[in-house]
PDB file of C-alpha atoms in Angstrom:
ATOM      1  CA  MET A   2    -186.168  22.477   7.484  1.00 42.00           C
ATOM      2  CA  PHE A   3    -184.446  19.252   6.357  1.00 46.00           C
ATOM      3  CA  PHE A   4    -181.503  20.771   4.519  1.00 44.00           C
ATOM      4  CA  LYS A   5    -178.470  18.573   3.987  1.00 52.00           C
ATOM      5  CA  LYS A   6    -175.511  19.152   1.716  1.00 58.00           C
ATOM      6  CA  ASN A   7    -175.824  15.667   0.291  1.00 73.00           C
ATOM      7  CA  PHE A   8    -179.014  16.570  -1.539  1.00 89.00           C
ATOM      8  CA  GLN A   9    -178.871  16.563  -5.346  1.00 94.00           C
ATOM      9  CA  ILE A  10    -181.099  18.913  -7.321  1.00 96.00           C
ATOM     10  CA  GLY A  11    -182.012  18.725 -11.005  1.00 97.00           C
ATOM     11  CA  VAL A  12    -183.854  21.578 -12.732  1.00 98.00           C
ATOM     12  CA  ASP A  13    -185.195  21.160 -16.271  1.00 97.00           C
ATOM     13  CA  ILE A  14    -186.445  24.399 -17.864  1.00 96.00           C
ATOM     14  CA  GLY A  15    -188.294  23.337 -21.015  1.00 92.00           C
ATOM     15  CA  SER A  16    -190.057  25.653 -23.445  1.00 88.00           C
ATOM     16  CA  THR A  17    -193.463  24.499 -22.189  1.00 89.00           C
ATOM     17  CA  ALA A  18    -192.918  23.176 -18.648  1.00 94.00           C
ATOM     18  CA  ALA A  19    -190.270  23.604 -15.942  1.00 97.00           C
ATOM     19  CA  LYS A  20    -189.510  20.644 -13.662  1.00 97.00           C
ATOM     20  CA  ALA A  21    -187.403  20.056 -10.568  1.00 97.00           C
ATOM     21  CA  ILE A  22    -186.393  16.947  -8.649  1.00 97.00           C
ATOM     22  CA  VAL A  23    -184.490  16.645  -5.367  1.00 96.00           C
ATOM     23  CA  LEU A  24    -182.750  13.387  -4.439  1.00 96.00           C
ATOM     24  CA  ASP A  25    -181.480  12.494  -0.974  1.00 91.00           C
ATOM     25  CA  GLU A  26    -178.109  10.935  -0.251  1.00 87.00           C
ATOM     26  CA  ASP A  27    -179.534   7.491  -1.038  1.00 90.00           C
ATOM     27  CA  GLY A  28    -180.932   8.588  -4.398  1.00 91.00           C
ATOM     28  CA  ALA A  29    -184.559   8.584  -3.256  1.00 95.00           C
ATOM     29  CA  ILE A  30    -186.854  11.324  -4.570  1.00 96.00           C
ATOM     30  CA  LEU A  31    -187.634  13.836  -1.801  1.00 94.00           C
ATOM     31  CA  TYR A  32    -189.338  16.449  -3.916  1.00 95.00           C
ATOM     32  CA  LYS A  33    -190.648  16.931  -7.442  1.00 97.00           C
ATOM     33  CA  ALA A  34    -192.553  19.735  -9.101  1.00 97.00           C
ATOM     34  CA  VAL A  35    -193.709  20.828 -12.527  1.00 97.00           C
ATOM     35  CA  ILE A  36    -194.963  24.282 -13.484  1.00 97.00           C
ATOM     36  CA  PRO A  37    -195.685  26.050 -16.791  1.00 95.00           C
ATOM     37  CA  THR A  38    -192.582  27.841 -18.038  1.00 94.00           C
ATOM     38  CA  GLY A  39    -194.643  30.769 -19.274  1.00 92.00           C
ATOM     39  CA  TRP A  40    -192.930  33.599 -21.107  1.00 90.00           C
ATOM     40  CA  SER A  41    -189.870  33.760 -18.807  1.00 95.00           C
ATOM     41  CA  SER A  42    -187.389  30.936 -18.131  1.00 95.00           C
ATOM     42  CA  VAL A  43    -185.847  33.111 -15.414  1.00 96.00           C
ATOM     43  CA  GLY A  44    -189.242  33.500 -13.761  1.00 96.00           C
ATOM     44  CA  ALA A  45    -189.911  29.756 -13.910  1.00 97.00           C
ATOM     45  CA  ALA A  46    -186.518  28.984 -12.343  1.00 97.00           C
ATOM     46  CA  LYS A  47    -187.230  31.532  -9.589  1.00 97.00           C
ATOM     47  CA  GLU A  48    -190.672  30.041  -8.937  1.00 97.00           C
ATOM     48  CA  LEU A  49    -189.190  26.539  -8.606  1.00 97.00           C
ATOM     49  CA  ARG A  50    -186.529  27.850  -6.226  1.00 96.00           C
ATOM     50  CA  GLU A  51    -189.139  29.516  -4.031  1.00 96.00           C
ATOM     51  CA  ASP A  52    -191.242  26.360  -3.967  1.00 96.00           C
ATOM     52  CA  MET A  53    -188.225  24.249  -2.971  1.00 95.00           C
ATOM     53  CA  GLU A  54    -187.382  26.733  -0.216  1.00 93.00           C
ATOM     54  CA  ARG A  55    -190.947  26.535   1.092  1.00 94.00           C
ATOM     55  CA  SER A  56    -190.376  22.763   1.274  1.00 91.00           C
ATOM     56  CA  GLY A  57    -187.233  23.304   3.343  1.00 89.00           C
ATOM     57  CA  ILE A  58    -184.675  22.854   0.567  1.00 90.00           C
ATOM     58  CA  ASP A  59    -181.935  25.515   0.426  1.00 87.00           C
ATOM     59  CA  VAL A  60    -180.639  25.563  -3.154  1.00 89.00           C
ATOM     60  CA  THR A  61    -177.685  27.781  -2.243  1.00 86.00           C
ATOM     61  CA  GLU A  62    -176.019  25.105  -0.141  1.00 82.00           C
ATOM     62  CA  THR A  63    -176.354  22.034  -2.315  1.00 87.00           C
ATOM     63  CA  ARG A  64    -175.455  20.765  -5.764  1.00 92.00           C
ATOM     64  CA  VAL A  65    -177.734  21.849  -8.610  1.00 96.00           C
ATOM     65  CA  VAL A  66    -177.552  20.850 -12.287  1.00 97.00           C
ATOM     66  CA  ALA A  67    -179.760  22.693 -14.778  1.00 98.00           C
ATOM     67  CA  THR A  68    -180.815  21.374 -18.167  1.00 97.00           C
ATOM     68  CA  GLY A  69    -183.386  22.077 -20.851  1.00 94.00           C
ATOM     69  CA  TYR A  70    -184.053  24.877 -23.270  1.00 89.00           C
ATOM     70  CA  GLY A  71    -183.726  27.506 -20.521  1.00 94.00           C
ATOM     71  CA  ARG A  72    -180.917  25.953 -18.493  1.00 95.00           C
ATOM     72  CA  VAL A  73    -178.822  29.122 -18.681  1.00 95.00           C
ATOM     73  CA  SER A  74    -181.632  30.932 -16.845  1.00 96.00           C
ATOM     74  CA  VAL A  75    -181.055  29.088 -13.561  1.00 96.00           C
ATOM     75  CA  PRO A  76    -178.696  31.367 -11.588  1.00 96.00           C
ATOM     76  CA  TYR A  77    -178.442  28.957  -8.639  1.00 95.00           C
ATOM     77  CA  ALA A  78    -177.197  26.055 -10.825  1.00 95.00           C
ATOM     78  CA  SER A  79    -173.721  24.705 -10.115  1.00 93.00           C
ATOM     79  CA  LYS A  80    -173.497  23.429 -13.700  1.00 96.00           C
ATOM     80  CA  THR A  81    -175.529  23.194 -16.905  1.00 97.00           C
ATOM     81  CA  VAL A  82    -175.786  19.930 -18.869  1.00 97.00           C
ATOM     82  CA  THR A  83    -177.471  19.180 -22.203  1.00 95.00           C
ATOM     83  CA  GLU A  84    -180.911  17.575 -22.343  1.00 94.00           C
ATOM     84  CA  ILE A  85    -179.404  14.632 -24.238  1.00 95.00           C
ATOM     85  CA  SER A  86    -177.185  13.591 -21.318  1.00 96.00           C
ATOM     86  CA  CYS A  87    -179.855  14.280 -18.685  1.00 97.00           C
ATOM     87  CA  HIS A  88    -182.663  12.390 -20.439  1.00 96.00           C
ATOM     88  CA  ALA A  89    -180.294   9.453 -20.958  1.00 95.00           C
ATOM     89  CA  GLN A  90    -179.402   9.331 -17.251  1.00 96.00           C
ATOM     90  CA  GLY A  91    -182.989   9.813 -16.132  1.00 97.00           C
ATOM     91  CA  VAL A  92    -184.503   7.168 -18.394  1.00 97.00           C
ATOM     92  CA  PHE A  93    -181.803   4.617 -17.543  1.00 96.00           C
ATOM     93  CA  ARG A  94    -182.627   5.158 -13.869  1.00 96.00           C
ATOM     94  CA  LEU A  95    -186.370   4.720 -14.508  1.00 97.00           C
ATOM     95  CA  LEU A  96    -186.173   1.741 -16.880  1.00 96.00           C
ATOM     96  CA  GLY A  97    -183.090   0.019 -15.514  1.00 95.00           C
ATOM     97  CA  ARG A  98    -181.824  -1.072 -18.918  1.00 94.00           C
ATOM     98  CA  ASP A  99    -180.688   0.262 -22.279  1.00 93.00           C
ATOM     99  CA  CYS A 100    -183.275   1.475 -24.771  1.00 94.00           C
ATOM    100  CA  THR A 101    -183.869   4.229 -27.293  1.00 95.00           C
ATOM    101  CA  VAL A 102    -185.286   7.380 -25.681  1.00 95.00           C
ATOM    102  CA  VAL A 103    -187.903   9.393 -27.574  1.00 95.00           C
ATOM    103  CA  ASP A 104    -188.573  12.895 -26.225  1.00 93.00           C
ATOM    104  CA  ILE A 105    -191.093  14.988 -28.183  1.00 90.00           C
ATOM    105  CA  GLY A 106    -190.350  18.390 -26.698  1.00 85.00           C
ATOM    106  CA  GLY A 107    -191.866  21.777 -27.297  1.00 81.00           C
ATOM    107  CA  GLN A 108    -188.982  22.989 -29.468  1.00 80.00           C
ATOM    108  CA  ASP A 109    -187.459  19.773 -30.765  1.00 86.00           C
ATOM    109  CA  THR A 110    -187.740  16.003 -30.849  1.00 90.00           C
ATOM    110  CA  LYS A 111    -184.843  13.940 -29.559  1.00 91.00           C
ATOM    111  CA  VAL A 112    -184.072  10.259 -30.207  1.00 94.00           C
ATOM    112  CA  ILE A 113    -181.261   8.959 -27.983  1.00 94.00           C
ATOM    113  CA  SER A 114    -179.724   5.476 -28.080  1.00 93.00           C
ATOM    114  CA  LEU A 115    -178.318   4.125 -24.810  1.00 94.00           C
ATOM    115  CA  SER A 116    -175.544   1.588 -24.369  1.00 91.00           C
ATOM    116  CA  ASN A 117    -174.584   0.524 -20.848  1.00 91.00           C
ATOM    117  CA  GLY A 118    -176.533   3.524 -19.579  1.00 90.00           C
ATOM    118  CA  ARG A 119    -174.558   6.004 -21.652  1.00 91.00           C
ATOM    119  CA  VAL A 120    -175.409   7.988 -24.771  1.00 94.00           C
ATOM    120  CA  ALA A 121    -174.392   5.883 -27.786  1.00 92.00           C
ATOM    121  CA  GLY A 122    -175.865   8.274 -30.360  1.00 92.00           C
ATOM    122  CA  PHE A 123    -178.689  10.712 -30.899  1.00 93.00           C
ATOM    123  CA  LEU A 124    -180.649  12.609 -33.520  1.00 92.00           C
ATOM    124  CA  MET A 125    -182.709  15.767 -33.168  1.00 89.00           C
ATOM    125  CA  ASN A 126    -185.439  17.361 -35.206  1.00 80.00           C
ATOM    126  CA  ASP A 127    -184.817  20.989 -34.330  1.00 60.00           C
ATOM    127  CA  LYS A 128    -185.031  22.622 -37.754  1.00 62.00           C
ATOM    128  CA  CYS A 129    -188.794  22.523 -38.193  1.00 64.00           C
ATOM    129  CA  ALA A 130    -191.671  22.730 -35.694  1.00 61.00           C
ATOM    130  CA  ALA A 131    -193.689  20.125 -37.660  1.00 60.00           C
ATOM    131  CA  GLY A 132    -192.219  17.220 -35.663  1.00 64.00           C
ATOM    132  CA  THR A 133    -192.457  18.765 -32.209  1.00 79.00           C
ATOM    133  CA  GLY A 134    -194.862  19.108 -29.325  1.00 80.00           C
ATOM    134  CA  ARG A 135    -195.338  22.766 -30.264  1.00 81.00           C
ATOM    135  CA  PHE A 136    -196.903  21.652 -33.541  1.00 85.00           C
ATOM    136  CA  LEU A 137    -199.352  19.457 -31.617  1.00 88.00           C
ATOM    137  CA  GLU A 138    -200.226  22.357 -29.291  1.00 87.00           C
ATOM    138  CA  ILE A 139    -200.921  24.685 -32.213  1.00 86.00           C
ATOM    139  CA  MET A 140    -203.057  22.084 -33.960  1.00 88.00           C
ATOM    140  CA  ALA A 141    -204.943  21.253 -30.753  1.00 91.00           C
ATOM    141  CA  ASN A 142    -205.726  24.951 -30.284  1.00 89.00           C
ATOM    142  CA  THR A 143    -206.971  25.101 -33.858  1.00 89.00           C
ATOM    143  CA  LEU A 144    -209.407  22.277 -33.057  1.00 92.00           C
ATOM    144  CA  ALA A 145    -210.318  23.909 -29.691  1.00 92.00           C
ATOM    145  CA  VAL A 146    -209.146  20.939 -27.576  1.00 95.00           C
ATOM    146  CA  ASP A 147    -206.197  20.221 -25.292  1.00 93.00           C
ATOM    147  CA  LEU A 148    -203.509  17.655 -26.154  1.00 91.00           C
ATOM    148  CA  LEU A 149    -205.196  14.711 -24.468  1.00 90.00           C
ATOM    149  CA  GLY A 150    -208.438  15.749 -26.175  1.00 94.00           C
ATOM    150  CA  LEU A 151    -206.607  15.764 -29.503  1.00 95.00           C
ATOM    151  CA  PHE A 152    -205.388  12.204 -28.971  1.00 95.00           C
ATOM    152  CA  ALA A 153    -208.852  11.067 -27.868  1.00 95.00           C
ATOM    153  CA  LEU A 154    -210.326  12.475 -31.071  1.00 96.00           C
ATOM    154  CA  ALA A 155    -207.587  10.903 -33.197  1.00 96.00           C
ATOM    155  CA  GLU A 156    -208.373   7.455 -31.815  1.00 95.00           C
ATOM    156  CA  ARG A 157    -211.853   7.699 -33.345  1.00 96.00           C
ATOM    157  CA  GLY A 158    -210.723   9.153 -36.676  1.00 95.00           C
ATOM    158  CA  GLY A 159    -209.000   8.064 -39.889  1.00 92.00           C
ATOM    159  CA  GLY A 160    -208.876   8.378 -43.638  1.00 91.00           C
ATOM    160  CA  VAL A 161    -207.122  11.755 -43.834  1.00 91.00           C
ATOM    161  CA  THR A 162    -203.477  12.664 -44.235  1.00 89.00           C
ATOM    162  CA  ILE A 163    -201.475  15.893 -44.030  1.00 85.00           C
ATOM    163  CA  SER A 164    -198.889  16.138 -46.777  1.00 78.00           C
ATOM    164  CA  ALA A 165    -197.169  19.416 -45.854  1.00 71.00           C
ATOM    165  CA  MET A 166    -193.701  19.033 -44.301  1.00 64.00           C
ATOM    166  CA  CYS A 167    -193.720  22.560 -42.847  1.00 72.00           C
ATOM    167  CA  ALA A 168    -195.691  23.472 -39.700  1.00 71.00           C
ATOM    168  CA  VAL A 169    -197.030  26.677 -41.278  1.00 75.00           C
ATOM    169  CA  PHE A 170    -198.276  24.906 -44.406  1.00 80.00           C
ATOM    170  CA  ALA A 171    -199.589  22.002 -42.317  1.00 80.00           C
ATOM    171  CA  GLU A 172    -201.698  24.437 -40.285  1.00 81.00           C
ATOM    172  CA  SER A 173    -203.066  25.873 -43.521  1.00 85.00           C
ATOM    173  CA  GLU A 174    -203.881  22.341 -44.646  1.00 87.00           C
ATOM    174  CA  VAL A 175    -205.723  21.679 -41.379  1.00 87.00           C
ATOM    175  CA  ILE A 176    -207.711  24.911 -41.742  1.00 87.00           C
ATOM    176  CA  GLY A 177    -208.608  23.816 -45.262  1.00 90.00           C
ATOM    177  CA  LEU A 178    -209.841  20.449 -43.934  1.00 91.00           C
ATOM    178  CA  ILE A 179    -211.972  22.258 -41.348  1.00 90.00           C
ATOM    179  CA  GLY A 180    -213.421  24.451 -44.074  1.00 90.00           C
ATOM    180  CA  SER A 181    -214.243  21.433 -46.227  1.00 92.00           C
ATOM    181  CA  GLY A 182    -216.332  19.973 -43.424  1.00 92.00           C
ATOM    182  CA  ARG A 183    -214.134  16.998 -42.504  1.00 93.00           C
ATOM    183  CA  ALA A 184    -214.922  15.488 -39.129  1.00 95.00           C
ATOM    184  CA  LYS A 185    -212.820  16.792 -36.243  1.00 94.00           C
ATOM    185  CA  GLU A 186    -211.845  13.204 -35.396  1.00 96.00           C
ATOM    186  CA  ASP A 187    -210.436  12.637 -38.895  1.00 96.00           C
ATOM    187  CA  ILE A 188    -208.442  15.878 -38.790  1.00 95.00           C
ATOM    188  CA  ALA A 189    -207.043  14.982 -35.344  1.00 95.00           C
ATOM    189  CA  PHE A 190    -206.039  11.582 -36.727  1.00 95.00           C
ATOM    190  CA  ALA A 191    -204.163  13.248 -39.584  1.00 93.00           C
ATOM    191  CA  ILE A 192    -202.364  15.614 -37.187  1.00 92.00           C
ATOM    192  CA  CYS A 193    -201.224  12.772 -34.918  1.00 93.00           C
ATOM    193  CA  GLU A 194    -200.178  10.603 -37.846  1.00 93.00           C
ATOM    194  CA  SER A 195    -198.068  13.488 -39.084  1.00 89.00           C
ATOM    195  CA  ILE A 196    -196.142  13.513 -35.796  1.00 89.00           C
ATOM    196  CA  VAL A 197    -195.904   9.719 -35.620  1.00 93.00           C
ATOM    197  CA  THR A 198    -194.500   9.580 -39.152  1.00 90.00           C
ATOM    198  CA  ARG A 199    -191.819  12.176 -38.432  1.00 87.00           C
ATOM    199  CA  VAL A 200    -190.798  10.668 -35.104  1.00 90.00           C
ATOM    200  CA  ALA A 201    -190.699   7.160 -36.565  1.00 91.00           C
ATOM    201  CA  ALA A 202    -188.433   8.415 -39.350  1.00 89.00           C
ATOM    202  CA  LEU A 203    -185.993   9.745 -36.752  1.00 89.00           C
ATOM    203  CA  CYS A 204    -186.180   6.480 -34.812  1.00 90.00           C
ATOM    204  CA  GLY A 205    -185.522   4.545 -38.013  1.00 87.00           C
ATOM    205  CA  LYS A 206    -182.171   6.269 -38.255  1.00 85.00           C
ATOM    206  CA  GLN A 207    -181.348   5.880 -34.551  1.00 80.00           C
ATOM    207  CA  GLY A 208    -182.333   2.696 -32.787  1.00 66.00           C
ATOM    208  CA  ARG A 209    -184.754   0.726 -34.958  1.00 56.00           C
ATOM    209  CA  GLY A 210    -185.517  -2.768 -33.666  1.00 58.00           C
ATOM    210  CA  ARG A 211    -184.914  -1.942 -30.003  1.00 78.00           C
ATOM    211  CA  GLU A 212    -187.121  -1.090 -27.082  1.00 92.00           C
ATOM    212  CA  PHE A 213    -188.209   2.552 -27.093  1.00 95.00           C
ATOM    213  CA  PHE A 214    -189.072   4.770 -24.095  1.00 96.00           C
ATOM    214  CA  LEU A 215    -191.340   7.815 -24.435  1.00 96.00           C
ATOM    215  CA  SER A 216    -190.176  10.543 -22.044  1.00 94.00           C
ATOM    216  CA  GLY A 217    -191.406  14.100 -21.531  1.00 88.00           C
ATOM    217  CA  GLY A 218    -194.888  15.510 -21.209  1.00 85.00           C
ATOM    218  CA  LEU A 219    -196.511  13.365 -23.923  1.00 90.00           C
ATOM    219  CA  TYR A 220    -195.888  10.147 -21.979  1.00 91.00           C
ATOM    220  CA  GLU A 221    -199.506  10.282 -20.770  1.00 90.00           C
ATOM    221  CA  SER A 222    -200.923   9.529 -24.218  1.00 92.00           C
ATOM    222  CA  GLU A 223    -201.589   5.813 -24.567  1.00 94.00           C
ATOM    223  CA  TYR A 224    -202.750   6.480 -28.124  1.00 95.00           C
ATOM    224  CA  LEU A 225    -199.463   8.101 -29.136  1.00 95.00           C
ATOM    225  CA  ARG A 226    -197.447   5.236 -27.624  1.00 95.00           C
ATOM    226  CA  LYS A 227    -199.656   2.690 -29.381  1.00 96.00           C
ATOM    227  CA  ARG A 228    -199.303   4.357 -32.781  1.00 95.00           C
ATOM    228  CA  LEU A 229    -195.534   4.755 -32.369  1.00 94.00           C
ATOM    229  CA  SER A 230    -195.209   1.129 -31.341  1.00 95.00           C
ATOM    230  CA  GLU A 231    -197.212  -0.017 -34.361  1.00 95.00           C
ATOM    231  CA  ARG A 232    -195.199   2.149 -36.724  1.00 93.00           C
ATOM    232  CA  LEU A 233    -191.847   1.111 -35.228  1.00 92.00           C
ATOM    233  CA  GLN A 234    -192.862  -2.538 -34.798  1.00 91.00           C
ATOM    234  CA  ALA A 235    -191.213  -2.446 -31.399  1.00 93.00           C
ATOM    235  CA  PRO A 236    -192.408  -1.876 -27.818  1.00 94.00           C
ATOM    236  CA  VAL A 237    -192.708   1.736 -26.640  1.00 95.00           C
ATOM    237  CA  THR A 238    -192.716   1.890 -22.842  1.00 96.00           C
ATOM    238  CA  THR A 239    -192.879   4.761 -20.380  1.00 97.00           C
ATOM    239  CA  ASP A 240    -193.067   5.473 -16.634  1.00 97.00           C
ATOM    240  CA  PRO A 241    -195.204   7.664 -14.354  1.00 96.00           C
ATOM    241  CA  LEU A 242    -192.070   9.787 -13.789  1.00 97.00           C
ATOM    242  CA  ALA A 243    -191.290  10.110 -17.519  1.00 97.00           C
ATOM    243  CA  ARG A 244    -192.249  13.815 -17.439  1.00 96.00           C
ATOM    244  CA  TRP A 245    -189.381  14.374 -14.984  1.00 97.00           C
ATOM    245  CA  ALA A 246    -186.774  12.257 -16.826  1.00 97.00           C
ATOM    246  CA  GLY A 247    -184.608  15.274 -17.719  1.00 96.00           C
ATOM    247  CA  ALA A 248    -184.763  16.736 -14.208  1.00 97.00           C
ATOM    248  CA  LEU A 249    -184.058  13.315 -12.698  1.00 98.00           C
ATOM    249  CA  GLY A 250    -181.003  12.876 -14.904  1.00 97.00           C
ATOM    250  CA  ALA A 251    -179.798  16.344 -13.948  1.00 97.00           C
ATOM    251  CA  ALA A 252    -180.171  15.480 -10.255  1.00 97.00           C
ATOM    252  CA  ILE A 253    -178.209  12.246 -10.745  1.00 96.00           C
ATOM    253  CA  LEU A 254    -175.424  14.182 -12.489  1.00 96.00           C
ATOM    254  CA  ALA A 255    -175.470  16.753  -9.660  1.00 95.00           C
ATOM    255  CA  GLY A 256    -174.447  13.934  -7.345  1.00 91.00           C
ATOM    256  CA  ARG A 257    -171.250  13.469  -9.366  1.00 90.00           C
ATOM    257  CA  LEU A 258    -170.098  17.059  -8.962  1.00 88.00           C
ATOM    258  CA  ASP A 259    -167.093  17.666  -6.755  1.00 75.00           C
TER     259      ASP A 259
END
């Protein structure tokens, strides 16, 4: 058991994945975890708590900030904070300078401009699933591949576009392309271009011409970063801890609680 009251815990309950980070009194990462959220945010928060306790971290005696779609489902949180603030704090810690944060989440896409490490402005696409990670998951399932498989296919495809602006109609369009015999690679290309176009449009309204940072679970896709960079005509960077950016920001903010 290495419990100390100076620990800072951040818990990020997203619609797809739940993450936790524990910082020590010097700000170093002592613990990090990611698990599928599943059908229950409460269950995911409980599972993270049990895993932290198995690692010797007592969440009842330290400061905990919860964020994400299911942040209200973390009963051991001292405070809840929006994803906007937490991603901003986390990315500024990882990158060390201002940028525009792009987070393609399961339920929404967020574009956040930073100035001196603080949120200077943000936009969200939360009205339609067509510009979100959920759309990519549905389309990947339709093509019987996972997300990284979808991006790998897209890199070898081209020549097809999806015109529908609604996720439901876009799925119908994809099914029509499958029925017409189009190559899986070309359909994957069209799906990814659909996301890139929507995200770039958001970025165009919030932060064009600056350095961009891809946070969240899609940070692993080199293809997605490359296409976004080409469309934005600006560098799109990331970090091996980008998946935990929200949890990291929450942990940093936990350190500022009284």
